[in-house]
Coordinates of C-alpha atoms in Angstrom, one line a residue:
Chain A
M1 CA -4.7 32.8 -16.3
S2 CA -3.1 33.9 -19.6
T3 CA -2.3 31.1 -21.9
T4 CA 0.7 32.4 -23.8
I5 CA 3.5 30.2 -24.9
L6 CA 4.9 31.0 -21.4
G7 CA 1.8 29.6 -19.8
A8 CA 3.9 26.9 -18.0
S9 CA 6.1 29.4 -16.3
L10 CA 3.2 31.5 -15.3
A11 CA 1.7 28.5 -13.7
E12 CA 4.9 27.8 -11.8
Q13 CA 5.2 31.4 -10.5
P14 CA 1.7 32.7 -10.9
R15 CA 2.3 35.7 -8.7
R16 CA 5.0 37.2 -10.9
R17 CA 2.8 38.3 -13.7
A18 CA 5.3 40.8 -15.0
S19 CA 4.4 43.0 -17.9
L20 CA 5.6 41.9 -21.3
L21 CA 8.0 44.9 -21.5
R22 CA 9.6 44.0 -18.1
R23 CA 9.9 40.4 -19.2
M24 CA 11.6 41.5 -22.4
R25 CA 14.1 43.7 -20.5
R26 CA 14.9 40.9 -18.1
Y27 CA 15.5 38.4 -20.9
P28 CA 17.2 40.4 -23.7
L29 CA 18.6 37.5 -25.7
P30 CA 15.4 35.5 -26.2
T31 CA 13.6 38.8 -27.0
I32 CA 16.1 39.4 -29.9
G33 CA 15.6 35.9 -31.0
A34 CA 11.8 36.3 -30.9
L35 CA 11.8 39.6 -32.8
L36 CA 14.1 38.2 -35.5
L37 CA 11.9 35.2 -35.8
I38 CA 8.8 37.3 -36.1
L39 CA 10.5 39.3 -38.8
L40 CA 11.5 36.2 -40.8
V41 CA 8.0 34.6 -40.4
A42 CA 6.4 37.9 -41.5
S43 CA 8.6 38.0 -44.5
A44 CA 7.7 34.5 -45.4
L45 CA 4.0 34.9 -44.8
G46 CA 3.9 38.2 -46.6
A47 CA 6.0 37.0 -49.5
P48 CA 3.3 37.4 -52.1
W49 CA 2.8 41.1 -51.1
I50 CA 6.4 42.0 -50.3
A51 CA 8.0 40.3 -53.2
T52 CA 8.9 42.6 -56.1
H53 CA 8.7 40.0 -58.8
D54 CA 7.0 36.7 -59.5
P55 CA 9.4 34.1 -58.1
F56 CA 8.9 31.9 -61.1
E57 CA 9.1 34.5 -63.8
M58 CA 12.2 34.1 -66.0
N59 CA 13.9 37.0 -67.7
V60 CA 16.7 35.4 -69.7
V61 CA 18.1 38.8 -70.6
D62 CA 18.6 39.6 -66.9
R63 CA 20.3 36.3 -65.9
L64 CA 22.9 36.3 -63.1
Q65 CA 22.5 40.0 -62.4
P66 CA 24.2 41.2 -59.3
P67 CA 22.0 43.0 -56.7
N68 CA 20.7 46.2 -58.0
A69 CA 17.7 48.6 -57.7
D70 CA 15.3 46.4 -59.6
Y71 CA 16.6 43.0 -58.4
W72 CA 17.5 43.6 -54.7
F73 CA 19.2 40.3 -54.2
G74 CA 20.3 39.9 -57.9
T75 CA 19.0 37.2 -60.2
D76 CA 19.7 33.5 -60.8
A77 CA 20.8 31.6 -63.9
Y78 CA 17.3 31.8 -65.3
G79 CA 16.9 35.4 -64.6
R80 CA 14.5 34.9 -61.7
D81 CA 14.4 37.5 -58.9
M82 CA 16.4 36.2 -56.0
F83 CA 14.7 38.5 -53.5
S84 CA 11.3 37.1 -54.3
R85 CA 12.6 33.5 -54.4
T86 CA 14.3 33.9 -51.0
L87 CA 11.1 35.2 -49.4
H88 CA 9.0 32.5 -51.0
G89 CA 11.6 29.9 -50.0
G90 CA 11.1 30.8 -46.4
R91 CA 7.5 29.6 -46.7
V92 CA 8.5 26.1 -47.3
S93 CA 11.0 26.2 -44.4
L94 CA 8.4 27.7 -42.1
V95 CA 5.8 25.1 -43.0
I96 CA 8.2 22.3 -42.6
G97 CA 9.7 23.6 -39.4
I98 CA 6.3 24.1 -37.8
A99 CA 4.7 20.9 -39.2
V100 CA 7.6 18.7 -38.0
A101 CA 7.7 20.3 -34.6
V102 CA 4.0 20.0 -34.1
A103 CA 3.7 16.4 -35.5
S104 CA 6.7 15.0 -33.6
T105 CA 5.7 16.7 -30.4
I106 CA 2.1 15.4 -30.5
I107 CA 3.1 11.9 -31.6
G108 CA 6.0 11.8 -29.1
L109 CA 3.8 13.1 -26.3
V110 CA 1.2 10.4 -26.7
I111 CA 3.8 7.6 -27.1
G112 CA 5.9 9.0 -24.3
V113 CA 3.0 9.2 -21.8
I114 CA 2.0 5.6 -22.6
A115 CA 5.6 4.4 -22.3
G116 CA 6.0 6.3 -19.0
Y117 CA 2.8 5.1 -17.4
F118 CA 2.4 1.5 -18.5
R119 CA 5.3 -0.8 -17.7
L120 CA 4.7 -3.4 -20.4
A121 CA 4.1 -0.8 -23.1
D122 CA 7.3 0.9 -22.0
A123 CA 9.5 -2.2 -22.8
I124 CA 8.0 -2.6 -26.2
L125 CA 7.7 1.0 -27.3
M126 CA 11.1 2.0 -26.2
R127 CA 12.7 -0.8 -28.2
I128 CA 10.8 0.4 -31.3
M129 CA 12.1 4.0 -30.5
D130 CA 15.6 2.7 -30.3
G131 CA 15.1 1.2 -33.7
L132 CA 13.8 4.4 -35.1
M133 CA 16.7 6.3 -33.7
A134 CA 19.0 4.1 -35.7
I135 CA 17.6 5.2 -39.0
P136 CA 19.5 8.1 -40.6
G137 CA 17.1 10.8 -41.5
I138 CA 18.6 11.5 -44.9
L139 CA 18.6 7.8 -46.0
L140 CA 14.9 7.5 -44.8
A141 CA 14.1 10.6 -46.9
I142 CA 15.8 9.2 -50.0
A143 CA 13.9 5.9 -49.5
L144 CA 10.6 7.7 -49.1
M145 CA 11.2 9.9 -52.1
S146 CA 12.0 7.0 -54.3
L147 CA 8.8 5.2 -53.2
T148 CA 6.5 8.2 -53.6
R149 CA 6.5 11.5 -55.5
A150 CA 8.5 14.3 -54.1
S151 CA 6.4 16.6 -52.1
V152 CA 6.7 18.9 -49.0
W153 CA 4.6 16.4 -47.0
V154 CA 6.9 13.5 -47.7
V155 CA 9.8 15.7 -46.4
V156 CA 7.8 16.4 -43.3
V157 CA 7.3 12.7 -42.7
A158 CA 10.9 11.9 -43.4
I159 CA 12.1 14.5 -40.9
T160 CA 9.4 13.8 -38.3
I161 CA 10.1 10.1 -37.9
P162 CA 13.7 10.3 -36.6
E163 CA 12.7 13.2 -34.3
I164 CA 9.9 11.2 -32.5
P165 CA 12.1 9.1 -30.3
R166 CA 13.8 12.1 -28.9
V167 CA 10.5 13.6 -27.8
V168 CA 9.3 10.2 -26.5
R169 CA 12.4 9.9 -24.3
L170 CA 11.9 13.4 -22.9
V171 CA 8.2 12.9 -22.1
R172 CA 8.8 9.4 -20.7
A173 CA 11.5 10.7 -18.4
V174 CA 9.2 13.4 -17.1
V175 CA 6.3 11.1 -16.6
L176 CA 8.5 8.5 -14.8
T177 CA 9.5 11.2 -12.4
V178 CA 6.1 12.7 -11.8
R179 CA 4.2 9.4 -11.4
E180 CA 6.2 8.6 -8.3
Q181 CA 5.3 12.0 -6.7
I182 CA 3.1 11.6 -3.6
Y183 CA 0.5 14.0 -5.1
I184 CA -0.2 11.5 -7.8
E185 CA -0.9 8.9 -5.0
A186 CA -3.0 11.5 -3.3
A187 CA -5.0 12.1 -6.5
T188 CA -5.6 8.4 -6.8
A189 CA -6.8 8.3 -3.2
I190 CA -9.4 11.0 -3.8
G191 CA -10.7 9.0 -6.7
T192 CA -9.1 10.8 -9.7
G193 CA -9.6 8.7 -12.8
F194 CA -6.9 8.1 -15.3
P195 CA -7.8 10.8 -17.9
R196 CA -8.0 13.5 -15.3
L197 CA -4.8 12.3 -13.7
M198 CA -3.0 12.6 -17.0
L199 CA -4.5 16.0 -18.0
K200 CA -4.4 17.7 -14.6
H201 CA -1.4 16.2 -12.8
I202 CA 1.0 14.7 -15.2
L203 CA 0.9 16.5 -18.6
P204 CA 1.3 20.1 -17.2
N205 CA 4.7 19.0 -16.0
T206 CA 5.8 17.9 -19.4
L207 CA 4.8 21.2 -21.0
A208 CA 7.9 23.3 -20.2
P209 CA 10.5 20.9 -21.5
L210 CA 8.3 20.0 -24.4
I211 CA 8.0 23.6 -25.6
V212 CA 11.7 24.0 -25.5
Q213 CA 12.3 20.7 -27.3
A214 CA 9.8 21.8 -30.0
T215 CA 11.8 24.9 -30.8
Y216 CA 15.0 22.9 -31.3
I217 CA 13.1 20.4 -33.5
A218 CA 11.7 23.2 -35.6
A219 CA 15.3 24.7 -36.1
S220 CA 16.7 21.3 -36.9
A221 CA 13.8 20.5 -39.3
V222 CA 14.5 23.8 -41.2
L223 CA 18.1 22.7 -41.5
V224 CA 17.4 19.1 -42.5
E225 CA 14.9 20.3 -45.2
S226 CA 17.7 22.4 -46.7
Y227 CA 20.1 19.4 -46.7
L228 CA 17.6 17.2 -48.3
S229 CA 16.7 19.8 -51.0
F230 CA 20.4 20.5 -51.5
L231 CA 20.9 16.7 -52.2
G232 CA 17.9 16.7 -54.5
V233 CA 15.7 14.5 -52.3
G234 CA 13.8 17.1 -50.6
T235 CA 11.3 19.7 -51.7
P236 CA 10.5 19.3 -55.4
P237 CA 12.6 21.7 -57.6
E238 CA 9.5 23.6 -58.9
V239 CA 8.9 24.9 -55.3
P240 CA 11.5 27.3 -54.2
S241 CA 13.0 26.4 -50.9
W242 CA 16.2 27.7 -49.3
G243 CA 17.8 24.3 -49.7
N244 CA 17.1 23.9 -53.4
I245 CA 17.9 27.6 -54.2
I246 CA 21.3 27.1 -52.7
A247 CA 21.7 23.8 -54.5
E248 CA 20.9 25.5 -57.9
G249 CA 23.1 28.5 -57.0
R250 CA 26.2 26.6 -56.2
L251 CA 26.9 25.9 -59.9
Y252 CA 27.4 29.7 -60.4
V253 CA 29.0 30.5 -57.0
Q254 CA 32.2 31.8 -58.6
I255 CA 30.4 34.3 -60.8
A256 CA 27.2 35.0 -58.8
F257 CA 27.8 34.4 -55.1
W258 CA 24.6 36.2 -54.2
N259 CA 22.7 33.2 -55.5
I260 CA 23.7 31.3 -52.4
L261 CA 24.6 34.2 -50.0
F262 CA 21.1 35.5 -49.4
P263 CA 19.2 32.2 -48.9
S264 CA 22.1 31.0 -46.7
V265 CA 21.9 34.1 -44.6
F266 CA 18.1 33.8 -44.2
L267 CA 18.5 30.1 -43.4
G268 CA 21.2 30.8 -40.8
L269 CA 19.2 33.6 -39.2
M270 CA 16.1 31.5 -39.0
V271 CA 17.9 28.6 -37.3
L272 CA 19.8 31.0 -35.1
S273 CA 16.7 32.9 -34.0
I274 CA 14.8 29.7 -33.2
N275 CA 17.7 28.4 -31.2
I276 CA 18.2 31.6 -29.2
L277 CA 14.5 31.6 -28.5
G278 CA 14.6 28.0 -27.4
D279 CA 17.6 28.6 -25.1
G280 CA 15.9 31.6 -23.6
L281 CA 12.6 29.7 -23.0
R282 CA 14.6 26.9 -21.3
D283 CA 16.2 29.4 -19.0
M284 CA 12.9 31.1 -18.3
L285 CA 11.0 27.9 -17.7
D286 CA 13.6 26.5 -15.4
P287 CA 13.7 28.5 -12.2
R288 CA 17.1 27.1 -11.3
L289 CA 18.7 28.5 -14.5
A290 CA 16.7 31.7 -14.5
R291 CA 18.8 33.3 -11.8
R292 CA 21.9 33.3 -14.1
L293 CA 20.4 35.6 -16.6
Chain B
M1 CA -17.0 -5.1 20.4
T2 CA -20.6 -5.3 19.2
E3 CA -20.6 -2.6 16.6
T4 CA -19.4 -3.5 13.1
P5 CA -15.9 -2.1 12.7
V6 CA -15.4 0.7 10.2
L7 CA -12.3 -1.0 9.0
Q8 CA -11.3 -4.6 9.5
V9 CA -8.0 -6.0 8.3
D10 CA -7.4 -9.8 8.2
G11 CA -4.0 -11.3 7.5
L12 CA -2.8 -8.4 5.4
V13 CA 0.4 -9.3 3.5
K14 CA 2.5 -7.1 1.2
H15 CA 5.6 -8.6 -0.3
Y16 CA 7.7 -6.6 -2.7
P17 CA 9.6 -8.8 -5.2
V18 CA 13.4 -8.2 -5.5
R19 CA 14.1 -8.7 -9.1
G20 CA 17.5 -10.0 -10.4
G21 CA 19.1 -12.3 -12.8
L22 CA 18.9 -12.3 -16.5
F23 CA 15.2 -12.3 -17.0
G24 CA 14.2 -10.1 -14.0
R25 CA 12.6 -12.9 -12.1
A26 CA 11.8 -12.4 -8.5
V27 CA 14.7 -13.8 -6.6
A28 CA 13.5 -12.8 -3.2
H29 CA 10.7 -10.9 -1.5
V30 CA 10.8 -8.0 0.9
R31 CA 8.3 -8.9 3.5
A32 CA 7.2 -5.4 4.2
V33 CA 3.9 -6.5 5.8
D34 CA 3.6 -10.1 6.8
G35 CA 0.2 -11.0 8.1
I36 CA -1.4 -8.2 10.0
S37 CA -4.9 -8.2 11.5
F38 CA -6.8 -5.5 13.4
A39 CA -10.2 -3.7 13.5
I40 CA -11.1 -0.1 14.0
A41 CA -14.5 0.8 15.5
P42 CA -16.5 3.9 14.5
G43 CA -15.0 7.0 16.1
E44 CA -11.9 5.2 17.3
T45 CA -8.3 6.0 16.7
L46 CA -5.8 3.2 16.3
G47 CA -2.2 4.3 16.6
L48 CA 0.3 2.2 14.6
V49 CA 3.8 2.6 15.7
G50 CA 7.2 1.0 14.9
E51 CA 10.6 2.0 13.8
S52 CA 11.6 3.1 10.3
G53 CA 11.2 0.3 7.8
C54 CA 8.9 -1.9 9.8
G55 CA 6.2 -1.7 7.2
K56 CA 3.8 0.6 9.0
S57 CA 3.4 3.0 6.1
T58 CA 2.9 0.0 3.7
V59 CA 0.0 -1.1 5.9
G60 CA -1.7 2.2 5.3
K61 CA -1.1 2.1 1.5
A62 CA -2.2 -1.5 1.2
I63 CA -5.5 -0.8 3.0
L64 CA -6.1 2.2 0.6
R65 CA -5.0 0.0 -2.3
L66 CA -2.5 2.5 -3.4
V67 CA -0.3 -0.6 -3.4
E68 CA -2.0 -3.9 -4.1
P69 CA -1.9 -6.2 -1.1
T70 CA -0.3 -9.6 -1.8
A71 CA -2.7 -11.4 0.4
G72 CA -5.3 -10.8 3.1
R73 CA -8.6 -9.1 3.3
V74 CA -9.6 -5.5 4.0
T75 CA -13.2 -4.9 5.0
L76 CA -14.6 -1.4 4.9
E77 CA -17.9 -0.9 6.6
G78 CA -18.7 -4.6 6.2
E79 CA -17.7 -4.8 2.5
D80 CA -14.6 -6.6 1.3
I81 CA -12.7 -4.1 -0.8
T82 CA -9.7 -6.3 -1.6
A83 CA -11.2 -7.8 -4.7
L84 CA -13.0 -4.7 -6.0
G85 CA -12.3 -3.6 -9.6
R86 CA -11.0 -0.2 -10.5
A87 CA -14.3 1.6 -10.8
A88 CA -15.9 0.0 -7.7
M89 CA -12.7 0.9 -5.8
I90 CA -12.9 4.5 -6.8
A91 CA -16.5 4.6 -5.5
K92 CA -15.3 3.3 -2.2
R93 CA -12.7 6.0 -1.8
R94 CA -15.4 8.3 -0.7
R95 CA -15.6 6.5 2.6
M96 CA -11.8 6.1 3.2
Q97 CA -9.3 8.9 2.9
V98 CA -5.7 9.6 3.6
I99 CA -3.4 12.3 4.9
F100 CA 0.2 12.0 3.8
Q101 CA 3.3 12.6 5.8
D102 CA 5.0 15.1 3.5
P103 CA 2.9 18.2 3.1
Y104 CA 5.3 19.5 0.4
S105 CA 5.1 16.7 -2.1
S106 CA 1.5 15.6 -1.5
L107 CA 0.0 18.7 -3.1
N108 CA 0.4 19.3 -6.8
P109 CA 2.5 22.5 -7.1
R110 CA 0.6 23.6 -10.2
M111 CA -2.8 23.6 -8.7
T112 CA -4.3 26.3 -6.5
A113 CA -5.3 25.4 -2.9
G114 CA -9.0 25.8 -3.9
D115 CA -8.6 23.4 -6.8
I116 CA -6.8 20.9 -4.7
V117 CA -9.6 20.7 -2.1
Q118 CA -12.3 20.9 -4.8
E119 CA -10.8 18.1 -6.9
P120 CA -12.4 15.2 -4.9
L121 CA -15.8 16.9 -5.3
V122 CA -15.2 17.3 -9.0
N123 CA -14.2 13.6 -9.3
F124 CA -17.4 12.4 -7.8
G125 CA -19.6 15.1 -9.4
I126 CA -20.9 16.3 -6.1
G127 CA -23.0 19.4 -6.5
T128 CA -22.8 22.2 -8.9
R129 CA -19.7 24.3 -9.3
A130 CA -21.1 26.9 -7.1
E131 CA -22.0 24.4 -4.4
Q132 CA -18.6 22.8 -4.6
R133 CA -17.0 26.2 -4.1
E134 CA -19.2 26.8 -1.1
R135 CA -18.2 23.5 0.3
V136 CA -14.5 24.3 -0.3
D137 CA -14.9 27.6 1.6
A138 CA -16.6 25.8 4.5
L139 CA -13.8 23.2 4.5
F140 CA -11.2 26.0 4.5
A141 CA -12.9 27.6 7.4
R142 CA -13.2 24.3 9.3
V143 CA -9.5 23.5 9.1
G144 CA -8.5 27.1 10.0
L145 CA -7.6 28.6 6.6
R146 CA -9.0 31.8 5.2
P147 CA -11.3 31.4 2.2
D148 CA -9.3 34.0 0.2
Q149 CA -6.3 31.7 0.4
R150 CA -8.0 29.4 -2.1
R151 CA -6.3 31.2 -4.9
N152 CA -2.9 30.6 -3.5
Y153 CA -0.5 27.9 -4.6
P154 CA 0.9 25.3 -2.3
H155 CA 4.4 26.9 -2.2
E156 CA 2.8 30.0 -0.6
F157 CA 1.7 28.1 2.5
S158 CA 3.6 27.0 5.5
G159 CA 4.1 23.3 6.4
G160 CA 1.3 23.4 8.9
Q161 CA -1.1 25.2 6.5
R162 CA -0.3 22.7 3.8
Q163 CA -1.1 19.8 6.2
R164 CA -4.4 21.6 6.9
L165 CA -5.0 21.7 3.2
G166 CA -4.3 17.9 3.1
I167 CA -6.9 17.4 5.9
A168 CA -9.4 19.6 4.1
R169 CA -9.0 17.5 0.9
A170 CA -9.4 14.3 2.9
L171 CA -12.6 15.6 4.6
A172 CA -14.1 16.9 1.3
L173 CA -15.8 13.5 0.5
G174 CA -17.1 13.0 4.1
P175 CA -15.2 9.7 4.8
S176 CA -15.8 7.5 7.7
I177 CA -12.2 6.7 8.2
I178 CA -9.0 8.6 7.6
I179 CA -5.6 6.9 7.4
G180 CA -2.9 9.3 8.5
D181 CA 0.5 8.2 7.2
E182 CA 2.7 10.0 9.7
P183 CA 0.6 13.1 9.2
V184 CA 2.6 15.3 11.7
S185 CA 6.1 13.8 11.5
A186 CA 7.3 16.5 9.0
L187 CA 6.0 19.4 11.1
D188 CA 7.7 21.2 13.9
V189 CA 6.5 20.5 17.4
S190 CA 4.3 23.6 18.0
V191 CA 2.6 23.0 14.7
Q192 CA 2.2 19.3 15.4
A193 CA 0.1 20.1 18.4
Q194 CA -2.2 22.4 16.4
V195 CA -2.7 19.8 13.6
I196 CA -3.3 17.0 16.1
N197 CA -5.8 19.0 18.1
L198 CA -7.6 19.8 14.8
M199 CA -7.7 16.1 14.0
V200 CA -9.1 15.3 17.5
D201 CA -11.8 18.0 17.1
L202 CA -12.8 16.8 13.7
Q203 CA -13.1 13.3 15.1
E204 CA -15.5 14.3 17.7
E205 CA -17.5 16.5 15.3
L206 CA -17.7 14.1 12.4
K207 CA -17.5 10.7 14.2
L208 CA -14.4 9.9 12.2
S209 CA -12.2 6.9 12.7
Y210 CA -8.4 7.2 12.3
L211 CA -5.6 4.8 11.6
F212 CA -2.8 6.9 12.8
V213 CA 0.6 5.7 11.6
A214 CA 3.5 7.3 13.5
H215 CA 6.8 6.7 15.1
D216 CA 6.4 9.4 17.7
L217 CA 5.1 7.7 20.8
G218 CA 4.2 10.9 22.5
V219 CA 1.9 11.9 19.6
V220 CA 0.4 8.4 19.5
E221 CA -0.3 8.4 23.2
H222 CA -2.1 11.8 22.9
I223 CA -4.4 10.9 20.0
S224 CA -5.0 7.1 20.1
H225 CA -7.6 5.0 21.8
R226 CA -5.7 1.8 21.1
V227 CA -2.2 1.3 19.9
A228 CA -0.6 -1.4 17.8
V229 CA 3.2 -1.9 17.8
M230 CA 4.8 -3.3 14.6
Y231 CA 8.1 -5.0 14.2
L232 CA 9.4 -6.3 10.9
G233 CA 6.1 -6.5 9.2
K234 CA 4.2 -8.0 12.2
I235 CA 2.1 -6.7 15.0
V236 CA 3.9 -7.7 18.2
E237 CA 1.5 -6.0 20.6
I238 CA -1.9 -4.3 20.4
A239 CA -3.7 -2.8 23.4
P240 CA -5.8 0.0 24.7
R241 CA -3.7 3.1 25.1
A242 CA -3.5 3.1 28.9
A243 CA -2.7 -0.6 29.1
L244 CA 0.0 -0.3 26.5
F245 CA 1.7 2.7 28.0
E246 CA 1.4 1.6 31.6
T247 CA 2.0 -2.1 31.4
P248 CA 3.8 -2.9 28.2
L249 CA 4.2 -6.6 27.8
H250 CA 6.3 -7.2 24.7
P251 CA 10.1 -6.6 25.3
Y252 CA 10.1 -4.6 22.1
T253 CA 7.3 -2.3 23.3
E254 CA 9.2 -1.9 26.6
A255 CA 12.4 -0.8 24.7
L256 CA 10.4 1.6 22.5
L257 CA 8.8 3.2 25.6
A258 CA 12.2 3.4 27.4
A259 CA 13.5 5.4 24.4
V260 CA 11.0 8.2 24.8
P261 CA 12.8 11.2 26.3
V262 CA 11.5 12.3 29.7
A263 CA 10.8 16.0 30.0
H264 CA 12.5 16.4 33.3
P265 CA 16.2 17.2 33.9
R266 CA 16.8 14.9 36.8
L267 CA 14.4 12.1 36.3
R268 CA 16.1 9.1 34.7
R269 CA 14.3 6.2 33.2
K270 CA 15.7 2.7 33.1
R271 CA 17.2 2.5 29.7
I272 CA 16.8 -0.6 27.6
V273 CA 19.2 -0.4 24.8
L274 CA 18.6 -2.8 22.0
K275 CA 21.7 -4.3 20.4
G276 CA 22.2 -4.5 16.7
D277 CA 20.0 -3.4 13.8
V278 CA 16.6 -4.5 12.6
P279 CA 17.2 -7.7 10.6
S280 CA 16.5 -7.6 6.9
P281 CA 12.9 -8.0 5.9
I282 CA 14.0 -10.0 2.9
N283 CA 15.2 -12.7 5.1
P284 CA 13.5 -12.3 8.5
P285 CA 14.8 -14.5 11.4
P286 CA 12.9 -17.7 12.0
G287 CA 10.8 -18.1 15.1
C288 CA 10.1 -14.8 16.9
R289 CA 11.4 -12.0 14.6
F290 CA 12.6 -10.1 17.6
H291 CA 14.7 -12.8 19.1
T292 CA 18.0 -11.5 17.6
R293 CA 17.7 -8.3 19.7
C294 CA 15.5 -9.5 22.6
P295 CA 17.0 -9.2 26.1
I296 CA 15.0 -12.1 27.4
A297 CA 15.0 -14.5 24.5
V298 CA 15.1 -18.3 25.2
P299 CA 15.9 -21.1 22.7
L300 CA 12.2 -21.6 22.0
C301 CA 12.1 -18.1 20.5
R302 CA 14.5 -19.1 17.7
E303 CA 12.3 -21.9 16.5
V304 CA 8.6 -21.2 17.1
E305 CA 6.9 -18.0 16.1
P306 CA 4.7 -16.8 19.0
P307 CA 1.0 -16.2 18.1
L308 CA -0.7 -12.9 19.0
I309 CA -2.9 -13.8 21.9
A310 CA -5.4 -11.4 23.5
N311 CA -6.8 -11.3 27.0
A312 CA -10.3 -10.3 28.0
A313 CA -9.4 -6.6 28.2
G314 CA -8.3 -6.6 24.6
H315 CA -4.6 -6.5 25.3
A316 CA -2.8 -8.8 22.9
V317 CA 0.9 -9.7 22.7
A318 CA 3.0 -12.0 20.6
C319 CA 5.6 -13.4 23.0
H320 CA 6.3 -16.9 24.4
L321 CA 7.4 -15.5 27.8
R322 CA 4.9 -12.8 28.4
S323 CA 1.1 -13.2 28.2
A324 CA -1.6 -10.7 28.6

């Protein structure tokens, strides 16, 4: 069986192995989201080759130039090329979005499965999760930044920690529902051990909601990174990210609006495309909602 | 009986705590199963009947240790399995299998039929992959499914076919006893007959024993060698099939039998209508548990619990007024 990101839905309705094209026509909105996202990811990954200038190169003579043939998105206060900086800024957002989604999903999955399966662990773990949920992400980031040196990985940690409880709750809820199913009892009766019970019978059921949740987490991580950078507690200023480009540009917004326009548009499109994709995946993976489309 | 029974149950008890109060202490217990004993000989079928909520399904689950019994002893082929640890219990599951009531929820919807039947073989590492596949094909054929259906998913099967899958899964490990937890209650009548006949054929072929939990007396009469009647967590009567159906002794058994519809338009049976509901298993009545609804109860029944006493023919009844 094919193991695309849609693996879960294929497992659910294995007989309907529609071609990719048919699938795309059936779900136009997520297709648009996916295409847009692919474009943005490609532009970020390909930044070193696509970019017309070195994003760090300063041309004081050309400072605050409006968009023109040489500087497609104009230049900033130091005369750096905005087009190149915007593309490179996407790399940070991309790394953070993916890293946070993967880290919080994996950690949340492990904790959620334990909490859902073992009663005693449940009581303890869920109270810790409640505690974590009470920590505002931005304050945590500020605290972590003041304790350590600013780096992309500290930002990842700062955004991941408040996301974990949400994943844990989701996974725990699914595990609690599935563990009461008779086929779990049946599996115990035929001598299925705990590891196999988890991998074969319980985890596959968490996959669909988890994939959807991961997309939302990625979108929100991209946004939070830009808040943090904007506030000066995020990505270190020498690394261009959409957040700190916007933060630097806001000083000149009256005379050089393009300094915040282009990174903002890219940021908005990235978040929008991930959210559309996530919505679409939810509808596709949930047969009850799929009819509506 | 001179043979060692395949399964022997002594004083099986399962109480579920009812939690309440500030610290979730057990404030009461649901006495789902309250001291049950019986034995099943090789190749024998014991039918276990009773109305909803009398604890008959819990008996099956406690024997399988899908729920942990509160007290009592379960002996499988001469070995006490009540105190076995996790790993030792898994090993014992090869000898004792189960068929569930609901053929829809007892099969994992994300596994193919072949994987479902193969899983027990994988769990115990029986044979190579190819041998396992052969065995699955043989099992499919034996329960009346086509081998090419192994690639289908449970939702592509009908209720009767799914129950056949459940039977194939139970047979895969070659058990000596299968506990059927209302295995045909969810099927419609024509399919019930097919599944029951399959179970009877398999019993003869493989010398299986069955504990057949059901509420349908017609089905139980067809398949069982002996029948036990449960009321509120206790066995009130246990007897060979013919004795139980022809000369029921306990007033509750009489009432149950009187409720079976007769397949004849003009034939009328004497109706025994029990008044009231089954009392709560949290706080069962003192003395004989049936006295609140019993048409022949006397004052003694309210105070002293009648013991289950058997006669030479193996017909046992728990009643002060009727003896076997």
